[in-house]
XYZ file of N, CA and C in Angstrom:
795
model
N 192.701 121.994 144.603
C 192.080 123.331 144.498
C 191.188 123.530 145.748
N 191.338 124.694 146.375
C 190.671 125.027 147.557
C 190.144 126.449 147.517
N 188.869 126.594 147.425
C 188.213 127.930 147.253
C 187.728 128.491 148.613
N 188.161 129.693 148.883
C 187.651 130.404 150.064
C 186.636 131.488 149.571
N 185.359 131.364 149.950
C 184.367 132.284 149.598
C 183.949 133.204 150.702
N 184.175 134.481 150.513
C 183.830 135.491 151.496
C 182.479 136.097 151.174
N 181.450 135.660 151.908
C 180.110 136.098 151.568
C 179.407 135.118 150.660
N 178.434 134.402 151.161
C 177.778 133.363 150.394
C 176.401 133.781 149.955
N 176.310 134.859 149.101
C 175.055 135.305 148.620
C 174.577 134.534 147.395
N 173.598 135.089 146.713
C 172.988 134.380 145.593
C 173.984 133.939 144.556
N 174.779 134.812 144.043
C 175.772 134.485 142.958
C 176.938 133.683 143.496
N 177.506 134.109 144.670
C 178.699 133.350 145.141
C 178.327 131.926 145.505
N 177.121 131.748 145.995
C 176.718 130.390 146.483
C 176.608 129.507 145.231
N 176.130 130.019 144.130
C 176.050 129.172 142.918
C 177.471 128.903 142.380
N 178.383 129.904 142.453
C 179.729 129.639 142.037
C 180.407 128.563 142.866
N 180.200 128.689 144.211
C 180.779 127.693 145.152
C 180.288 126.273 144.859
N 178.975 126.192 144.437
C 178.462 124.887 144.184
C 179.024 124.281 142.901
N 179.518 125.117 142.030
C 180.050 124.623 140.756
C 181.573 124.488 140.812
N 182.224 124.946 141.851
C 183.689 124.925 141.907
C 184.159 123.497 142.003
N 185.179 123.190 141.129
C 185.714 121.796 141.140
C 186.725 121.539 142.148
N 186.384 121.699 143.423
C 187.363 121.472 144.472
C 186.759 121.739 145.803
N 187.563 121.802 146.855
C 187.066 122.030 148.230
C 186.671 123.482 148.395
N 185.598 123.700 149.149
C 185.113 125.097 149.393
C 184.977 125.342 150.843
N 185.466 126.477 151.318
C 185.324 126.978 152.621
C 184.568 128.320 152.502
N 183.434 128.440 153.182
C 182.623 129.617 153.121
C 182.668 130.471 154.344
N 182.699 131.789 154.171
C 182.682 132.700 155.278
C 181.305 133.440 155.226
N 180.510 133.337 156.286
C 179.181 133.916 156.273
C 179.098 134.994 157.311
N 177.994 135.779 157.203
C 177.847 136.951 158.091
C 177.361 136.518 159.483
N 176.591 135.396 159.536
C 175.998 135.029 160.798
C 176.795 133.817 161.367
N 177.196 133.913 162.640
C 177.971 132.820 163.280
C 177.090 131.639 163.511
N 177.686 130.459 163.602
C 176.956 129.249 163.892
C 177.916 128.084 164.055
N 177.505 126.890 164.436
C 178.416 125.793 164.624
C 179.112 125.450 163.295
N 180.433 125.469 163.359
C 181.266 125.135 162.195
C 181.253 126.136 161.108
N 180.748 127.395 161.412
C 180.705 128.488 160.425
C 181.772 129.498 160.706
N 182.520 129.838 159.604
C 183.498 130.929 159.741
C 182.832 132.249 159.448
N 183.241 133.254 160.239
C 182.822 134.702 160.026
C 184.106 135.480 159.849
N 183.951 136.744 159.513
C 185.130 137.623 159.364
C 185.902 137.721 160.664
N 185.183 137.482 161.784
C 185.910 137.540 163.116
C 186.484 136.247 163.585
N 186.339 135.189 162.852
C 186.814 133.855 163.267
C 188.371 133.868 163.358
N 188.920 133.384 164.403
C 190.372 133.320 164.558
C 190.987 132.315 163.516
N 190.193 131.469 162.960
C 190.743 130.513 161.958
C 190.859 131.108 160.558
N 190.288 132.284 160.374
C 190.227 132.816 158.979
C 191.610 133.157 158.413
N 192.537 133.745 159.123
C 193.837 134.061 158.567
C 194.522 132.814 158.014
N 194.370 131.694 158.733
C 194.984 130.367 158.245
C 194.218 129.927 156.962
N 192.924 130.143 156.904
C 192.132 129.739 155.723
C 192.557 130.578 154.527
N 192.802 131.898 154.747
C 193.292 132.718 153.657
C 194.600 132.225 153.122
N 195.507 131.892 154.009
C 196.820 131.404 153.641
C 196.785 130.091 152.876
N 195.736 129.259 153.182
C 195.719 127.908 152.647
C 194.902 127.796 151.377
N 194.169 128.893 150.980
C 193.316 128.866 149.786
C 194.126 128.995 148.473
N 193.729 128.164 147.502
C 194.351 128.377 146.178
C 193.603 129.429 145.394
N 192.256 129.611 145.751
C 191.406 130.573 145.092
C 190.586 131.291 146.118
N 190.332 132.547 145.977
C 189.591 133.363 146.923
C 188.600 134.251 146.185
N 187.360 134.233 146.602
C 186.294 135.018 145.985
C 185.549 135.825 147.100
N 185.499 137.091 146.906
C 184.692 137.911 147.825
C 183.490 138.498 147.104
N 182.295 138.393 147.739
C 181.053 138.983 147.141
C 180.480 139.970 148.265
N 181.304 140.292 149.283
C 180.801 141.141 150.316
C 180.786 142.597 149.842
N 179.637 143.286 149.899
C 179.597 144.659 149.441
C 180.181 145.586 150.489
N 180.454 146.803 150.091
C 180.931 147.834 151.063
C 179.922 148.105 152.103
N 180.317 148.443 153.293
C 179.381 148.854 154.375
C 178.815 150.218 154.081
N 177.716 150.578 154.785
C 177.165 151.951 154.514
C 178.150 153.087 154.710
N 179.157 152.859 155.516
C 180.151 153.846 155.764
C 181.147 153.984 154.556
N 181.058 153.032 153.602
C 181.925 153.035 152.451
C 183.128 152.077 152.577
N 183.411 151.579 153.762
C 184.499 150.666 153.988
C 184.129 149.284 153.555
N 185.131 148.546 152.946
C 184.973 147.144 152.615
C 185.243 146.333 153.872
N 184.297 145.645 154.477
C 184.581 144.977 155.757
C 185.614 143.819 155.607
N 185.722 143.208 154.458
C 186.713 142.210 154.277
C 188.115 142.778 154.273
N 188.256 143.878 153.535
C 189.610 144.513 153.481
C 190.032 145.187 154.846
N 188.993 145.696 155.535
C 189.275 146.294 156.840
C 189.769 145.232 157.778
N 189.173 144.056 157.771
C 189.551 142.994 158.720
C 190.710 142.101 158.234
N 190.909 141.959 156.950
C 191.902 140.980 156.506
C 192.659 141.444 155.263
N 192.696 142.737 154.939
C 193.381 143.198 153.811
C 194.803 142.878 153.697
N 195.558 142.937 154.770
C 196.937 142.605 154.801
C 197.207 141.131 154.527
N 196.323 140.256 155.102
C 196.449 138.840 154.914
C 196.149 138.483 153.489
N 195.151 139.153 152.901
C 194.819 138.844 151.551
C 195.893 139.287 150.572
N 196.456 140.450 150.814
C 197.517 141.030 149.967
C 198.732 140.094 149.954
N 199.008 139.450 151.102
C 200.148 138.562 151.206
C 199.876 137.106 150.939
N 198.648 136.794 150.565
C 198.248 135.414 150.402
C 198.944 134.754 149.237
N 199.368 133.469 149.351
C 200.016 132.759 148.225
C 199.051 132.187 147.241
N 197.806 132.684 147.236
C 196.770 132.161 146.329
C 197.181 132.444 144.831
N 196.602 131.630 144.002
C 196.819 131.807 142.544
C 195.747 132.616 141.822
N 194.665 132.922 142.564
C 193.521 133.575 141.936
C 192.706 134.262 143.032
N 192.385 135.570 142.810
C 191.508 136.271 143.687
C 190.403 136.932 142.822
N 189.150 136.774 143.235
C 188.062 137.428 142.531
C 187.259 138.302 143.433
N 186.726 139.393 142.874
C 185.806 140.294 143.644
C 184.629 140.664 142.776
N 183.470 140.487 143.358
C 182.224 140.777 142.672
C 181.876 142.273 142.905
N 182.060 143.090 141.880
C 181.744 144.513 141.927
C 180.490 144.766 141.163
N 180.295 146.040 140.767
C 179.047 146.395 140.176
C 179.357 147.317 138.966
N 178.510 147.202 137.911
C 178.702 148.182 136.805
C 178.203 149.553 137.183
N 177.573 149.664 138.334
C 177.160 150.911 138.893
C 178.315 151.913 139.097
N 179.578 151.367 139.071
C 180.813 152.262 139.207
C 180.869 153.188 138.014
N 180.288 152.850 136.899
C 180.354 153.707 135.722
C 179.425 154.996 135.818
N 178.373 154.850 136.596
C 177.462 155.937 136.704
C 176.604 156.081 135.416
N 176.064 157.280 135.249
C 175.217 157.483 134.061
C 176.039 157.806 132.868
N 175.728 157.105 131.794
C 176.471 157.281 130.482
C 175.552 157.822 129.425
N 174.328 158.254 129.788
C 173.418 158.782 128.814
C 172.998 157.741 127.765
N 173.034 156.450 128.111
C 172.704 155.385 127.137
C 173.817 154.869 126.302
N 175.004 155.485 126.470
C 176.192 155.088 125.664
C 176.766 153.788 126.255
N 177.584 153.142 125.456
C 178.253 151.903 125.840
C 179.382 152.258 126.739
N 179.654 151.412 127.837
C 180.761 151.606 128.635
C 181.582 150.265 128.655
N 182.926 150.361 128.718
C 183.773 149.256 128.829
C 184.671 149.394 130.006
N 185.596 148.440 130.158
C 186.521 148.488 131.324
C 187.381 149.762 131.445
N 187.514 150.474 130.361
C 188.351 151.589 130.366
C 187.548 152.948 130.526
N 186.257 152.799 130.673
C 185.381 154.024 130.826
C 185.613 154.630 132.195
N 185.370 156.009 132.287
C 185.512 156.700 133.563
C 184.583 156.072 134.619
N 185.033 156.109 135.869
C 184.211 155.704 137.023
C 183.632 156.912 137.656
N 182.287 156.997 137.673
C 181.621 158.145 138.244
C 180.285 157.736 138.863
N 180.243 156.533 139.450
C 179.008 156.054 140.064
C 178.682 156.896 141.262
N 177.382 156.811 141.662
C 176.874 157.579 142.782
C 177.271 157.040 144.147
N 177.669 155.737 144.228
C 178.039 155.191 145.492
C 179.589 155.160 145.594
N 180.107 156.115 146.394
C 181.574 156.185 146.464
C 182.166 154.995 147.077
N 181.488 154.330 148.026
C 182.052 153.156 148.691
C 182.340 152.029 147.682
N 181.432 151.866 146.764
C 181.613 150.831 145.772
C 182.810 151.133 144.863
N 182.980 152.427 144.525
C 184.139 152.855 143.713
C 185.447 152.579 144.430
N 185.500 152.954 145.719
C 186.758 152.740 146.500
C 187.008 151.258 146.661
N 185.987 150.418 146.898
C 186.225 149.007 147.061
C 186.724 148.380 145.766
N 186.045 148.706 144.650
C 186.449 148.246 143.318
C 187.959 148.496 143.061
N 188.393 149.729 143.335
C 189.749 150.070 143.004
C 190.705 149.484 144.057
N 190.249 149.286 145.302
C 191.140 148.613 146.297
C 191.347 147.165 146.025
N 190.369 146.466 145.487
C 190.537 145.061 145.157
C 191.415 144.897 143.938
N 191.260 145.878 142.971
C 192.186 145.810 141.819
C 193.698 145.868 142.229
N 193.968 146.711 143.227
C 195.308 146.938 143.680
C 195.835 146.021 144.708
N 194.940 145.116 145.221
C 195.244 144.336 146.381
C 196.337 143.295 146.151
N 196.267 142.592 144.948
C 197.057 141.390 144.785
C 197.369 141.211 143.283
N 198.476 140.686 142.962
C 198.900 140.511 141.506
C 197.908 139.534 140.779
N 197.198 138.691 141.575
C 196.288 137.685 140.932
C 194.819 138.148 140.912
N 194.588 139.454 141.268
C 193.172 139.901 141.487
C 192.422 140.142 140.142
N 191.203 139.621 140.110
C 190.207 139.942 139.081
C 189.012 140.554 139.675
N 188.554 141.697 139.100
C 187.409 142.327 139.528
C 186.288 142.182 138.449
N 185.183 141.591 138.881
C 184.085 141.397 137.938
C 182.968 142.344 138.182
N 182.734 143.169 137.201
C 181.659 144.198 137.308
C 180.390 143.622 136.764
N 179.320 143.571 137.633
C 178.079 142.921 137.328
C 177.031 143.927 137.139
N 176.127 143.772 136.140
C 174.968 144.590 135.999
C 173.777 143.959 136.754
N 172.530 144.080 136.324
C 171.441 143.436 136.963
C 171.577 141.930 136.829
N 171.454 141.226 137.991
C 171.631 139.782 138.037
C 170.260 139.161 138.185
N 170.004 138.152 137.308
C 168.736 137.401 137.447
C 168.981 135.939 137.244
N 168.035 135.133 137.639
C 168.186 133.718 137.476
C 167.076 133.035 138.285
N 167.163 131.696 138.458
C 166.079 131.013 139.170
C 165.797 131.613 140.514
N 164.501 131.952 140.767
C 164.136 132.434 142.058
C 164.410 133.933 142.174
N 164.978 134.499 141.173
C 165.297 135.948 141.255
C 165.242 136.602 139.814
N 164.030 136.679 139.342
C 163.863 137.235 137.999
C 162.561 138.028 137.954
N 162.238 138.583 136.754
C 161.010 139.259 136.618
C 159.873 138.337 136.736
N 160.019 137.044 136.467
C 159.018 136.061 136.709
C 158.603 135.977 138.142
N 159.613 135.953 139.056
C 159.326 135.874 140.471
C 158.742 137.139 141.022
N 159.124 138.302 140.488
C 158.528 139.574 140.946
C 157.055 139.582 140.556
N 156.719 139.136 139.353
C 155.326 139.107 138.891
C 154.486 138.119 139.694
N 155.090 136.978 140.088
C 154.325 136.001 140.853
C 154.009 136.600 142.251
N 154.846 137.500 142.705
C 154.634 138.065 144.010
C 153.614 139.190 143.993
N 153.352 139.731 142.800
C 152.353 140.842 142.712
C 152.678 141.743 141.529
N 151.869 142.807 141.370
C 152.043 143.727 140.211
C 153.443 144.335 140.202
N 153.986 144.469 139.056
C 155.280 145.167 138.837
C 155.091 146.355 137.952
N 155.574 147.498 138.372
C 155.441 148.707 137.592
C 156.258 148.595 136.259
N 155.656 149.010 135.155
C 156.322 149.094 133.928
C 156.504 150.558 133.601
N 157.713 151.060 133.670
C 157.977 152.453 133.553
C 158.143 152.879 132.097
N 157.430 153.851 131.691
C 157.521 154.394 130.288
C 158.559 155.480 130.311
N 159.782 155.093 129.848
C 160.880 156.051 129.834
C 161.641 155.787 128.584
N 161.165 156.316 127.409
C 161.768 156.035 126.118
C 163.266 156.259 126.157
N 163.968 155.272 125.559
C 165.440 155.349 125.437
C 166.213 154.829 126.648
N 165.491 154.469 127.707
C 166.170 153.991 128.856
C 166.324 152.508 128.818
N 167.531 152.017 129.099
C 167.764 150.588 129.033
C 168.601 150.158 130.318
N 168.526 148.894 130.599
C 169.401 148.274 131.606
C 170.178 147.149 130.971
N 171.420 146.908 131.504
C 172.113 145.713 131.149
C 171.919 144.705 132.221
N 172.028 143.407 131.897
C 171.729 142.369 132.873
C 172.527 141.115 132.443
N 172.475 140.124 133.312
C 173.207 138.813 133.034
C 172.587 137.740 133.854
N 172.396 136.583 133.302
C 171.899 135.423 134.010
C 172.969 134.933 134.941
N 172.616 134.529 136.201
C 173.535 134.090 137.154
C 174.420 132.941 136.667
N 173.884 132.062 135.834
C 174.722 130.941 135.315
C 175.810 131.433 134.390
N 175.579 132.518 133.710
C 176.658 133.098 132.858
C 177.731 133.783 133.721
N 177.365 134.337 134.916
C 178.344 134.820 135.802
C 179.239 133.694 136.288
N 178.562 132.632 136.718
C 179.342 131.487 137.207
C 180.222 130.864 136.103
N 179.680 130.846 134.912
C 180.470 130.220 133.810
C 181.695 131.106 133.435
N 181.514 132.428 133.383
C 182.614 133.267 133.017
C 183.677 133.298 134.089
N 183.227 133.366 135.379
C 184.187 133.323 136.473
C 184.947 132.014 136.461
N 184.225 130.910 136.199
C 184.862 129.617 136.125
C 185.958 129.532 135.055
N 185.664 130.159 133.897
C 186.673 130.181 132.812
C 187.894 130.966 133.232
N 187.665 132.023 134.041
C 188.760 132.901 134.439
C 189.768 132.268 135.429
N 189.369 131.077 135.949
C 190.270 130.310 136.830
C 191.489 129.832 136.050
N 191.352 129.662 134.735
C 192.453 129.156 133.946
C 192.809 129.968 132.686
N 191.919 130.973 132.435
C 192.175 131.836 131.230
C 192.049 133.311 131.590
N 192.713 134.147 130.802
C 192.609 135.571 131.010
C 193.567 136.104 132.062
N 194.049 137.313 131.891
C 194.979 137.869 132.801
C 194.197 138.524 133.972
N 194.865 138.789 135.121
C 194.253 139.553 136.192
C 193.805 140.910 135.668
N 192.822 141.489 136.283
C 192.316 142.767 135.853
C 190.796 142.883 135.998
N 190.141 143.793 135.283
C 188.765 144.073 135.389
C 187.991 143.495 134.259
N 186.855 142.920 134.540
C 186.012 142.259 133.493
C 184.588 142.679 133.736
N 183.957 143.268 132.664
C 182.457 143.378 132.647
C 181.836 142.084 132.284
N 180.893 141.582 133.104
C 180.151 140.366 132.760
C 178.719 140.815 132.498
N 178.328 140.793 131.244
C 176.947 141.199 130.849
C 176.533 140.471 129.593
N 175.165 140.409 129.361
C 174.756 139.765 128.143
C 174.924 140.689 126.983
N 174.442 140.309 125.848
C 174.685 141.055 124.598
C 173.625 142.142 124.333
N 172.493 142.182 125.062
C 171.351 142.998 124.669
C 170.818 143.812 125.782
N 171.337 144.981 126.074
C 170.693 145.870 127.043
C 169.294 146.203 126.555
N 168.300 146.176 127.478
C 166.925 146.337 127.109
C 166.159 147.132 128.142
N 165.053 147.749 127.742
C 164.177 148.487 128.709
C 163.624 147.514 129.749
N 163.564 147.983 130.940
C 162.986 147.133 132.015
C 161.526 146.727 131.758
N 160.778 147.712 131.155
C 159.298 147.350 130.937
C 159.202 146.341 129.856
N 160.158 146.242 128.910
C 160.088 145.199 127.883
C 160.316 143.842 128.515
N 161.267 143.732 129.420
C 161.562 142.480 130.080
C 160.382 141.992 130.928
N 159.767 142.927 131.687
C 158.629 142.648 132.469
C 157.424 142.170 131.572
N 157.230 142.811 130.488
C 156.139 142.414 129.596
C 156.383 140.976 129.045
N 157.638 140.670 128.748
C 157.967 139.325 128.181
C 157.710 138.270 129.329
N 158.141 138.601 130.509
C 157.931 137.656 131.630
C 156.510 137.404 131.872
N 155.690 138.472 131.763
C 154.206 138.317 131.978
C 153.605 137.427 130.971
N 154.065 137.565 129.726
C 153.494 136.661 128.646
C 153.872 135.202 128.918
N 155.124 134.955 129.437
C 155.528 133.605 129.763
C 154.606 133.005 130.862
N 154.161 133.853 131.712
C 153.264 133.408 132.816
C 151.866 133.374 132.429
N 151.525 133.736 131.202
C 150.119 133.727 130.739
C 149.385 134.959 131.255
N 150.075 136.033 131.583
C 149.435 137.265 132.086
C 149.479 138.309 131.060
N 148.554 139.242 131.123
C 148.602 140.447 130.275
C 149.614 141.415 130.868
N 150.506 141.971 130.108
C 151.459 142.882 130.651
C 150.718 144.121 131.225
N 151.179 144.555 132.393
C 150.574 145.693 133.065
C 150.769 146.937 132.268
N 149.957 147.993 132.506
C 150.044 149.258 131.790
C 151.349 149.953 132.020
N 151.796 150.770 131.028
C 152.971 151.616 131.240
C 152.620 152.747 132.145
N 153.576 153.136 133.004
C 153.369 154.261 133.867
C 154.508 155.224 133.740
N 154.286 156.480 134.103
C 155.436 157.403 134.222
C 156.150 157.160 135.408
N 157.415 157.599 135.492
C 158.224 157.445 136.692
C 157.638 158.228 137.796
N 157.002 159.381 137.488
C 156.448 160.304 138.526
C 155.210 159.670 139.168
N 154.437 158.887 138.514
C 153.212 158.345 139.148
C 153.346 156.898 139.642
N 154.457 156.272 139.266
C 154.672 154.826 139.759
C 155.055 154.901 141.221
N 154.481 153.955 141.977
C 154.778 153.802 143.369
C 156.060 152.929 143.514
N 157.182 153.600 143.644
C 158.449 152.925 143.720
C 159.261 153.445 144.905
N 160.136 152.555 145.412
C 161.014 153.040 146.498
C 162.084 154.014 145.995
N 162.685 154.776 146.877
C 163.736 155.698 146.434
C 164.866 154.886 145.743
N 165.164 153.655 146.218
C 166.215 152.851 145.511
C 165.820 152.541 144.117
N 164.531 152.109 143.959
C 164.081 151.765 142.615
C 164.098 152.941 141.649
N 163.735 154.141 142.160
C 163.808 155.335 141.330
C 165.248 155.709 140.976
N 166.171 155.402 141.889
C 167.578 155.716 141.618
C 168.102 155.011 140.415
N 167.643 153.779 140.212
C 168.123 153.005 139.073
C 167.762 153.694 137.713
N 166.680 154.417 137.726
C 166.224 155.056 136.484
C 166.943 156.372 136.257
N 167.789 156.813 137.250
C 168.486 158.038 137.084
C 169.766 157.802 136.248
N 170.085 156.553 135.937
C 171.293 156.196 135.194
C 170.919 155.378 134.026
N 171.560 155.503 132.907
C 171.324 154.749 131.686
C 172.677 154.462 130.993
N 172.977 153.195 130.837
C 174.225 152.806 130.133
C 174.044 151.462 129.539
N 174.903 151.212 128.538
C 174.967 149.877 127.977
C 176.302 149.249 128.248
N 176.365 148.115 128.852
C 177.588 147.516 129.338
C 178.177 146.551 128.250
N 179.390 146.929 127.809
C 180.031 146.143 126.743
C 180.781 144.937 127.367
N 180.633 143.738 126.760
C 181.259 142.533 127.243
C 182.342 142.003 126.401
N 182.943 142.894 125.582
C 183.962 142.474 124.583
C 185.166 141.802 125.249
N 185.634 142.306 126.409
C 186.773 141.700 127.038
C 186.402 140.344 127.585
N 185.241 140.141 128.100
C 184.834 138.830 128.531
C 184.897 137.799 127.452
N 184.341 138.181 126.201
C 184.345 137.197 125.155
C 185.719 137.075 124.514
N 186.497 138.113 124.487
C 187.789 138.149 123.816
C 188.867 137.517 124.686
N 189.013 137.974 125.887
C 190.133 137.528 126.721
C 189.847 136.194 127.512
N 188.564 136.078 127.918
C 188.234 134.806 128.545
C 187.727 133.711 127.585
N 187.313 134.220 126.424
C 186.755 133.225 125.425
C 185.463 132.646 125.885
N 184.793 133.363 126.723
C 183.491 132.829 127.217
C 182.340 133.070 126.238
N 181.586 132.046 125.994
C 180.388 132.112 125.156
C 179.121 132.046 126.071
N 178.282 133.107 125.981
C 177.119 133.213 126.845
C 176.191 132.114 126.584
N 175.619 131.485 127.646
C 174.557 130.544 127.513
C 173.216 131.284 127.260
N 173.103 132.465 127.756
C 171.883 133.206 127.615
C 172.274 134.655 127.161
N 172.424 134.853 125.829
C 172.900 136.115 125.314
C 171.939 137.309 125.404
N 170.673 137.037 125.720
C 169.724 138.046 125.949
C 168.643 137.521 126.910
N 167.783 138.478 127.357
C 166.859 138.099 128.457
C 165.805 137.112 128.021
N 165.445 137.017 126.767
C 164.359 136.076 126.338
C 164.821 134.616 126.626
N 165.992 134.285 126.198
C 166.474 132.850 126.424
C 166.715 132.654 127.918
N 167.171 133.684 128.650
C 167.394 133.600 130.037
C 166.115 133.348 130.855
N 165.101 134.167 130.538
C 163.843 134.021 131.155
C 163.170 132.668 130.840
N 163.319 132.219 129.587
C 162.738 130.911 129.222
C 163.390 129.834 130.022
N 164.676 129.877 130.300
C 165.341 128.917 131.169
C 164.829 128.977 132.572
N 164.651 130.167 133.096
C 164.084 130.299 134.462
C 162.679 129.761 134.536
N 161.889 130.051 133.510
C 160.516 129.492 133.534
C 160.489 128.019 133.430
N 161.362 127.444 132.586
C 161.416 126.040 132.455
C 161.897 125.310 133.745
N 162.843 125.963 134.430
C 163.248 125.371 135.690
C 162.215 125.463 136.792
N 161.425 126.477 136.776
C 160.337 126.653 137.811
C 159.224 125.687 137.588
N 159.129 125.092 136.300
C 158.009 124.211 135.955
C 158.457 122.736 136.201
N 159.739 122.497 136.371
C 160.230 121.139 136.536
C 160.044 120.616 137.904
């Protein structure tokens, strides 16, 4: 087994570390012995890989840089498995309703929609994994609170879906041998308000939860505010049914407890 990883970010790096075989990584910055999308060796690496995973997001222009540079080679690759890390943002606002893999795609970022659909159509072995908010060691509400105050937004009825990075790795790992090609939502069982998650993390750290604030008065970036413009609950039935994957952290409380325990070890 030989995995080619295109883009070695937080999630893809953890999957690469758990992969039971040889791994070749393609990074954005060149260096000695490092492959980039421009490396002349990359077409041969694509042809030699038994498994290929891309975590490279679309460019600001909306184009997927991997598909622009190597779409034809990937489409013709003799690989037995291709995975692409997409986003549940492709569903857009659902007014708090549940969305599954058959729900309409109406996200605000057209580039992500185009890339999601392009990877689906790329290869008979392609799997597209739609991910909600990703958290885990070094990247959770605990770490944000350690860095400084975190706004707790009072927006009744608003929830986010999320998933621990180890469950992403676990579900993708299962898909190497189970489940048909296609689209999979990877999410935990309990969409929850962001302010509730922040409050729980504060208590784990021995802090008093910060006061609730309105979205209008909170000092947030435009990107942070944009997240609150959408509300949806991401259904994971296909993940559990077709992949047979059992979540290690079915909700944020167990996931944050694991993050906290790891940070104390």
